[in-house]
């Protein structure tokens, strides 16, 4: 079983994440930010990666530390579950529609972390979730998982739909990339990632 569990406690947050790559996309998620929980649940369900995420943070300040630190710990747990990252498909790309919105994600689990994030939201908040933190979450996740990730909100009008489309696009791209190859070889001319 490809699993990873990471705990991280700072003066601002206390976060525990457990992932099972070959799970069924079941999740138990609690961050104190309802819409963020909804997005992480979608990420788990659509990637097929079972996730347990428990996060408490200084929400009396705002959601920044909780969202970013959850990205850090989730990325570390994914990296731990992948181990040497050998024998995986490595690449994944997905376009996901959500009503009038279209989200795109292309990624490479390469040990060369990078994030390109293109897209704008109309409003600052979706419920209690600050939408500007979406990019912060994906940056923290990509850099701690060792993923090159390109995300694009191709178009859309409703902020909820736009955000959900990119989370689901990331999920489907991850699902493709973490698949184990039949030959078990590392998909790199270098022989390692």
mmCIF file of C-alpha atoms in Angstrom:
data_model
loop_
_atom_site.group_PDB
_atom_site.id
_atom_site.type_symbol
_atom_site.label_atom_id
_atom_site.label_comp_id
_atom_site.label_asym_id
_atom_site.label_seq_id
_atom_site.Cartn_x
_atom_site.Cartn_y
_atom_site.Cartn_z
ATOM 1 C CA UNK A 1 0.000 0.000 0.000
ATOM 2 C CA UNK A 2 1.325 3.418 -0.969
ATOM 3 C CA UNK A 3 0.550 5.520 2.084
ATOM 4 C CA UNK A 4 1.902 8.620 3.744
ATOM 5 C CA UNK A 5 1.172 10.277 7.072
ATOM 6 C CA UNK A 6 2.603 13.624 8.143
ATOM 7 C CA UNK A 7 1.962 15.787 11.193
ATOM 8 C CA UNK A 8 3.077 19.400 11.470
ATOM 9 C CA UNK A 9 2.541 21.710 14.418
ATOM 10 C CA UNK A 10 3.525 25.371 14.509
ATOM 11 C CA UNK A 11 2.430 28.360 16.585
ATOM 12 C CA UNK A 12 -0.166 29.048 13.879
ATOM 13 C CA UNK A 13 -1.473 25.611 12.855
ATOM 14 C CA UNK A 14 -1.727 21.989 13.926
ATOM 15 C CA UNK A 15 -2.226 19.693 10.940
ATOM 16 C CA UNK A 16 -2.296 15.940 10.398
ATOM 17 C CA UNK A 17 -2.680 14.366 6.965
ATOM 18 C CA UNK A 18 -2.851 10.708 5.960
ATOM 19 C CA UNK A 19 -3.159 9.644 2.319
ATOM 20 C CA UNK A 20 -3.613 6.281 0.625
ATOM 21 C CA UNK A 21 -2.858 6.484 -3.091
ATOM 22 C CA UNK A 22 -4.557 3.222 -3.919
ATOM 23 C CA UNK A 23 -7.656 4.027 -1.930
ATOM 24 C CA UNK A 24 -11.148 4.670 -3.143
ATOM 25 C CA UNK A 25 -11.266 8.440 -2.761
ATOM 26 C CA UNK A 26 -12.870 8.286 0.678
ATOM 27 C CA UNK A 27 -12.129 11.274 2.859
ATOM 28 C CA UNK A 28 -12.479 12.635 6.363
ATOM 29 C CA UNK A 29 -11.605 16.317 6.208
ATOM 30 C CA UNK A 30 -11.907 19.088 8.770
ATOM 31 C CA UNK A 31 -10.048 22.394 8.453
ATOM 32 C CA UNK A 32 -12.556 24.790 9.987
ATOM 33 C CA UNK A 33 -13.162 26.392 6.560
ATOM 34 C CA UNK A 34 -16.269 24.879 5.003
ATOM 35 C CA UNK A 35 -15.634 25.630 1.344
ATOM 36 C CA UNK A 36 -11.999 24.529 1.627
ATOM 37 C CA UNK A 37 -13.212 21.223 3.110
ATOM 38 C CA UNK A 38 -15.532 20.904 0.098
ATOM 39 C CA UNK A 39 -12.624 21.430 -2.327
ATOM 40 C CA UNK A 40 -10.365 18.949 -0.513
ATOM 41 C CA UNK A 41 -13.185 16.398 -0.483
ATOM 42 C CA UNK A 42 -13.526 16.851 -4.262
ATOM 43 C CA UNK A 43 -9.745 16.525 -4.646
ATOM 44 C CA UNK A 44 -9.842 13.216 -2.776
ATOM 45 C CA UNK A 45 -12.918 11.787 -4.510
ATOM 46 C CA UNK A 46 -11.867 12.679 -8.045
ATOM 47 C CA UNK A 47 -8.226 11.634 -7.646
ATOM 48 C CA UNK A 48 -9.148 8.321 -6.015
ATOM 49 C CA UNK A 49 -6.652 9.168 -3.265
ATOM 50 C CA UNK A 50 -8.168 8.518 0.155
ATOM 51 C CA UNK A 51 -7.393 11.390 2.513
ATOM 52 C CA UNK A 52 -7.727 12.121 6.195
ATOM 53 C CA UNK A 53 -7.034 15.775 6.934
ATOM 54 C CA UNK A 54 -7.363 17.389 10.334
ATOM 55 C CA UNK A 55 -6.325 21.022 10.591
ATOM 56 C CA UNK A 56 -6.763 23.629 13.262
ATOM 57 C CA UNK A 57 -5.330 27.070 12.827
ATOM 58 C CA UNK A 58 -5.512 30.721 13.777
ATOM 59 C CA UNK A 59 -8.751 31.367 11.893
ATOM 60 C CA UNK A 60 -9.351 34.359 14.154
ATOM 61 C CA UNK A 61 -6.584 36.013 12.087
ATOM 62 C CA UNK A 62 -7.719 34.645 8.717
ATOM 63 C CA UNK A 63 -7.538 31.417 6.715
ATOM 64 C CA UNK A 64 -4.104 31.963 5.170
ATOM 65 C CA UNK A 65 -1.992 29.871 7.548
ATOM 66 C CA UNK A 66 -4.521 27.026 7.637
ATOM 67 C CA UNK A 67 -4.882 26.794 3.850
ATOM 68 C CA UNK A 68 -1.186 27.176 3.024
ATOM 69 C CA UNK A 69 -0.022 24.819 5.772
ATOM 70 C CA UNK A 70 -2.578 22.211 4.719
ATOM 71 C CA UNK A 71 -1.039 22.390 1.244
ATOM 72 C CA UNK A 72 2.430 21.905 2.748
ATOM 73 C CA UNK A 73 1.443 18.844 4.778
ATOM 74 C CA UNK A 74 -0.692 17.280 2.019
ATOM 75 C CA UNK A 75 2.213 17.682 -0.403
ATOM 76 C CA UNK A 76 4.617 16.070 2.070
ATOM 77 C CA UNK A 77 2.225 13.169 2.681
ATOM 78 C CA UNK A 78 1.804 12.585 -1.055
ATOM 79 C CA UNK A 79 5.571 12.654 -1.546
ATOM 80 C CA UNK A 80 6.020 10.163 1.287
ATOM 81 C CA UNK A 81 3.381 7.844 -0.227
ATOM 82 C CA UNK A 82 5.146 7.975 -3.608
ATOM 83 C CA UNK A 83 8.552 7.147 -2.101
ATOM 84 C CA UNK A 84 11.218 7.225 -4.828
ATOM 85 C CA UNK A 85 8.483 8.044 -7.359
ATOM 86 C CA UNK A 86 9.694 5.199 -9.546
ATOM 87 C CA UNK A 87 7.303 3.173 -11.668
ATOM 88 C CA UNK A 88 4.587 5.826 -11.928
ATOM 89 C CA UNK A 89 3.005 7.368 -15.026
ATOM 90 C CA UNK A 90 4.418 10.688 -13.788
ATOM 91 C CA UNK A 91 2.355 12.959 -16.066
ATOM 92 C CA UNK A 92 -1.297 13.899 -15.930
ATOM 93 C CA UNK A 93 -3.454 16.438 -17.736
ATOM 94 C CA UNK A 94 -7.158 17.180 -17.402
ATOM 95 C CA UNK A 95 -9.761 19.679 -18.538
ATOM 96 C CA UNK A 96 -12.818 19.706 -16.252
ATOM 97 C CA UNK A 97 -16.060 21.580 -16.934
ATOM 98 C CA UNK A 98 -18.230 22.858 -14.091
ATOM 99 C CA UNK A 99 -21.343 24.369 -15.640
ATOM 100 C CA UNK A 100 -20.163 27.571 -17.374
ATOM 101 C CA UNK A 101 -16.591 27.224 -16.096
ATOM 102 C CA UNK A 102 -13.682 25.232 -17.510
ATOM 103 C CA UNK A 103 -10.624 24.326 -15.453
ATOM 104 C CA UNK A 104 -7.315 22.895 -16.655
ATOM 105 C CA UNK A 105 -4.389 21.230 -14.890
ATOM 106 C CA UNK A 106 -1.280 19.606 -16.304
ATOM 107 C CA UNK A 107 1.351 18.213 -13.962
ATOM 108 C CA UNK A 108 4.597 16.297 -13.787
ATOM 109 C CA UNK A 109 5.621 14.453 -10.616
ATOM 110 C CA UNK A 110 9.266 15.178 -11.308
ATOM 111 C CA UNK A 111 10.966 16.308 -8.079
ATOM 112 C CA UNK A 112 11.241 19.695 -9.824
ATOM 113 C CA UNK A 113 8.568 21.753 -8.068
ATOM 114 C CA UNK A 114 7.030 24.653 -9.924
ATOM 115 C CA UNK A 115 3.617 26.293 -10.170
ATOM 116 C CA UNK A 116 2.036 28.325 -12.926
ATOM 117 C CA UNK A 117 -1.402 29.535 -11.839
ATOM 118 C CA UNK A 118 -3.556 31.563 -14.201
ATOM 119 C CA UNK A 119 -7.015 32.707 -13.318
ATOM 120 C CA UNK A 120 -8.919 35.401 -11.540
ATOM 121 C CA UNK A 121 -11.892 35.412 -9.228
ATOM 122 C CA UNK A 122 -14.599 38.068 -9.198
ATOM 123 C CA UNK A 123 -15.158 38.157 -5.450
ATOM 124 C CA UNK A 124 -12.823 37.905 -2.455
ATOM 125 C CA UNK A 125 -14.756 35.252 -0.556
ATOM 126 C CA UNK A 126 -16.705 32.051 -1.173
ATOM 127 C CA UNK A 127 -18.436 31.531 2.147
ATOM 128 C CA UNK A 128 -15.620 31.706 4.719
ATOM 129 C CA UNK A 129 -12.924 30.886 2.139
ATOM 130 C CA UNK A 130 -10.645 33.611 0.767
ATOM 131 C CA UNK A 131 -10.287 32.698 -2.921
ATOM 132 C CA UNK A 132 -6.848 34.333 -3.154
ATOM 133 C CA UNK A 133 -5.606 31.416 -1.039
ATOM 134 C CA UNK A 134 -6.310 28.951 -3.869
ATOM 135 C CA UNK A 135 -3.011 29.782 -5.540
ATOM 136 C CA UNK A 136 -1.236 29.650 -2.151
ATOM 137 C CA UNK A 137 -2.622 26.161 -1.499
ATOM 138 C CA UNK A 138 -1.522 24.794 -4.869
ATOM 139 C CA UNK A 139 1.937 26.407 -4.569
ATOM 140 C CA UNK A 140 2.499 24.879 -1.123
ATOM 141 C CA UNK A 141 1.185 21.512 -2.321
ATOM 142 C CA UNK A 142 3.254 21.423 -5.533
ATOM 143 C CA UNK A 143 6.501 22.525 -3.891
ATOM 144 C CA UNK A 144 6.213 20.037 -1.040
ATOM 145 C CA UNK A 145 5.139 17.132 -3.265
ATOM 146 C CA UNK A 146 7.856 17.779 -5.871
ATOM 147 C CA UNK A 147 5.375 18.495 -8.661
ATOM 148 C CA UNK A 148 5.563 20.812 -11.647
ATOM 149 C CA UNK A 149 1.968 22.021 -11.910
ATOM 150 C CA UNK A 150 0.229 24.263 -14.423
ATOM 151 C CA UNK A 151 -3.286 25.391 -13.526
ATOM 152 C CA UNK A 152 -5.499 27.553 -15.683
ATOM 153 C CA UNK A 153 -9.047 28.766 -15.139
ATOM 154 C CA UNK A 154 -9.776 28.774 -18.825
ATOM 155 C CA UNK A 155 -13.044 30.675 -18.359
ATOM 156 C CA UNK A 156 -16.041 30.959 -16.106
ATOM 157 C CA UNK A 157 -18.366 33.377 -14.352
ATOM 158 C CA UNK A 158 -19.280 31.827 -11.000
ATOM 159 C CA UNK A 159 -16.386 31.771 -8.515
ATOM 160 C CA UNK A 160 -17.586 28.560 -6.846
ATOM 161 C CA UNK A 161 -17.670 26.802 -10.220
ATOM 162 C CA UNK A 162 -14.279 28.167 -11.298
ATOM 163 C CA UNK A 163 -12.583 27.079 -8.084
ATOM 164 C CA UNK A 164 -14.208 23.653 -8.111
ATOM 165 C CA UNK A 165 -13.280 23.108 -11.771
ATOM 166 C CA UNK A 166 -9.577 23.655 -11.077
ATOM 167 C CA UNK A 167 -9.557 21.480 -7.950
ATOM 168 C CA UNK A 168 -11.218 18.680 -9.904
ATOM 169 C CA UNK A 169 -8.858 19.181 -12.847
ATOM 170 C CA UNK A 170 -5.929 18.851 -10.441
ATOM 171 C CA UNK A 171 -7.522 15.710 -8.996
ATOM 172 C CA UNK A 172 -7.951 14.015 -12.378
ATOM 173 C CA UNK A 173 -4.419 14.978 -13.440
ATOM 174 C CA UNK A 174 -3.072 13.494 -10.174
ATOM 175 C CA UNK A 175 -5.073 10.313 -10.714
ATOM 176 C CA UNK A 176 -3.344 9.794 -14.051
ATOM 177 C CA UNK A 177 0.130 10.710 -12.796
ATOM 178 C CA UNK A 178 0.253 8.441 -9.722
ATOM 179 C CA UNK A 179 -0.806 5.316 -11.670
ATOM 180 C CA UNK A 180 1.705 2.525 -11.406
ATOM 181 C CA UNK A 181 3.299 1.414 -14.665
ATOM 182 C CA UNK A 182 3.147 -2.291 -15.496
ATOM 183 C CA UNK A 183 6.890 -2.501 -16.112
ATOM 184 C CA UNK A 184 7.717 -0.636 -12.883
ATOM 185 C CA UNK A 185 10.384 1.418 -14.622
ATOM 186 C CA UNK A 186 11.135 5.050 -13.878
ATOM 187 C CA UNK A 187 9.811 7.217 -16.688
ATOM 188 C CA UNK A 188 12.962 9.274 -17.155
ATOM 189 C CA UNK A 189 16.017 9.119 -19.392
ATOM 190 C CA UNK A 190 18.056 9.846 -16.242
ATOM 191 C CA UNK A 191 16.773 6.676 -14.588
ATOM 192 C CA UNK A 192 15.622 8.585 -11.479
ATOM 193 C CA UNK A 193 13.231 11.416 -10.727
#
